[in-house]
């Protein structure tokens, strides 16, 4: 194969040779110095492509097109593989039977390459990656021909001008290029298989650690650490990190060959390729020369690839068992972040919280740190989880594991045994204590070495926790927090309403807030000895909101065959009849002036139709629910009359039923007797298992800061208000699940989570699957825990 045959470009193909005039080439030939994809962007500069091909010289050059696609898939930054795939599918030959079936698996393999961690796609690791995958594919040319092609290019790079002239693409070439990638997809169906193959393809030389011993100087701008300090929930962690940095003496990274200085003795190696051998080595006689090669005494120039990181993964395990709760856990997370975010740290790092199970933890932003701090486990010690993590779930050898636990835990027999048995993999051990002491140990050649002790002045560092200013946070955003359409418990039913309906045995309310609500009667409606007046009826759920209707005239409600709610409206004064599909928002109306409809006719629903009706008359008007709005005169009969009487009787059960909803949220806080205060009312126990909002007479000691409908306490806990009559409680302690409480002036209260309910049956949804619990238990476990967590912040 000749030079031009290998680098040949084709008509209507996805890639082409182009020229970047701003980038001169060291060969002196500056034309056709870049391969790019029209409409997508650059793939690779010619100079770098040649350096890559040199690495394939001894094993044979791979086909150029699959190599280019692999290079593109391993480029950094935004990649548009979908755009390339679309362009290939538009090629005239893409419909050929030998081509169309291999496009998807080919690009599936490219997506797998794209998904690899970034450090596997840089510098020397990238070369190793490409060599690994293409070692499983047929070479385009033999090793001997590869050497010839490379030498020809180095001697006369201008010969590429012929390859840049596009020729017609044979279907066999098109099929072969994609088939290679499809075959690789079968061999490397996942990123894990590729990484395992890389580890077996070439042994990486071991390097000494670089240990950071000097005091670290850090910029004090608005960085991640500053964000942690300014957030009350992460203040304690953030305030420790820079103090830990100042004395940290553990290695921040491992050096790879590519990071060694280039040039001089430090760039020499005792193994390599013949064309990299020092010229002086050839001066020896043959026998001595062969002997030196056999004993690895010959010297080679290791001038291969730009600096890079080793294939290396660092894992930090944080013990969340009982002894590591509280201050020790804060120290543990501060130590972990100090290692991960250290200015000289470049290694890939993964964090797990270990208790009963191992839970992946991300520490890249404030919210993730808060979530991590809320990870707790009730187990006494985590030895079983550590052992399972190292020997069953992550048995691979290319890991450097940090284990952070309480100082007393390492004396525990089971944990001590696990640490000793895995000392070759638990490279660093960090211990914490409640008084701020950190101890760093390193396992080296089977023994544990104490690196350093660090005592953090917790009282000094935590002396001034940040406080959210009420003035600065009051209405500081124009965005209202979104609330759900419905909750696990029912809304209190409003007293103010436009009209109440009975449809197919179900009660509906058209409220003054332009909502369609569905409500129920209690199953114990007739047992007046058990329930208060309010409890004869249940609360309501929202069917639809923001109904575009004027509160005038008469209304009737039904469903069409498709299940859509249809609201009919009749305005006698204007003689206008209208129909609104509440689901599809379709509206139609007609003028009834010529129909001579008496003023005392009422709009009702009966038997799949609307009627303008009065019981004493002979003729009534029927209005169809389905299709276009129309009206016709029909004979009145007894069934309509009976239905009307029955409907009136049933609707009287809901007459004047409803409760006063609390929706004036000027202030929310906690009073001196640790009760939740909402405006003028405090939530307290009135008797066993009975809680309600009544007038507050105690001093409010903690206020929440208001931002529209969200009230936030200094610890980060939130209460979101809903004017329809509901409160959502979100604690900053993630062990307290989100829970809900109705906001009403009158009647017994209820609390509910997504799984449990306690309180008045009034708020329990019909056919609910929530677990029913005692109200006192629900209050202690959720509301009381919420209040105590707020009060304990900063104490």
mmCIF file of C-alpha atoms in Angstrom, residues 318-330 354-356 375-383 404-409 412 415 432-434 735:
data_model
loop_
_atom_site.group_PDB
_atom_site.id
_atom_site.type_symbol
_atom_site.label_atom_id
_atom_site.label_comp_id
_atom_site.label_asym_id
_atom_site.label_seq_id
_atom_site.Cartn_x
_atom_site.Cartn_y
_atom_site.Cartn_z
ATOM 1 C CA UNK A 318 -16.137 7.275 54.935
ATOM 2 C CA UNK A 319 -17.378 5.323 57.935
ATOM 3 C CA UNK A 320 -20.942 6.412 58.871
ATOM 4 C CA UNK A 321 -21.477 3.936 61.724
ATOM 5 C CA UNK A 322 -22.550 5.078 65.206
ATOM 6 C CA UNK A 323 -19.194 6.275 66.595
ATOM 7 C CA UNK A 324 -18.548 8.394 63.517
ATOM 8 C CA UNK A 325 -21.727 10.483 63.870
ATOM 9 C CA UNK A 326 -21.655 14.154 64.821
ATOM 10 C CA UNK A 327 -18.317 15.983 64.956
ATOM 11 C CA UNK A 328 -16.235 12.974 63.784
ATOM 12 C CA UNK A 329 -18.363 12.770 60.647
ATOM 13 C CA UNK A 330 -17.881 16.493 59.982
ATOM 14 C CA UNK A 354 -20.067 2.949 54.479
ATOM 15 C CA UNK A 355 -22.548 1.727 57.067
ATOM 16 C CA UNK A 356 -24.928 -1.160 56.561
ATOM 17 C CA UNK A 375 -25.808 9.798 55.505
ATOM 18 C CA UNK A 376 -25.932 7.886 58.783
ATOM 19 C CA UNK A 377 -26.099 4.216 59.662
ATOM 20 C CA UNK A 378 -27.265 2.581 62.913
ATOM 21 C CA UNK A 379 -24.615 -0.175 62.852
ATOM 22 C CA UNK A 380 -21.941 -0.232 65.569
ATOM 23 C CA UNK A 381 -19.070 -0.694 63.128
ATOM 24 C CA UNK A 382 -18.664 -1.141 59.369
ATOM 25 C CA UNK A 383 -16.159 -4.020 59.141
ATOM 26 C CA UNK A 404 -11.764 7.433 57.249
ATOM 27 C CA UNK A 405 -13.161 6.252 60.585
ATOM 28 C CA UNK A 406 -13.302 7.130 64.281
ATOM 29 C CA UNK A 407 -10.104 6.632 66.295
ATOM 30 C CA UNK A 408 -11.818 4.147 68.644
ATOM 31 C CA UNK A 409 -13.050 1.999 65.748
ATOM 32 C CA UNK A 412 -12.392 -2.885 67.406
ATOM 33 C CA UNK A 415 -12.499 -3.861 61.854
ATOM 34 C CA UNK A 432 -11.175 11.279 63.583
ATOM 35 C CA UNK A 433 -12.218 12.193 67.104
ATOM 36 C CA UNK A 434 -14.826 14.399 68.759
ATOM 37 C CA UNK A 735 -33.176 11.349 57.706
#
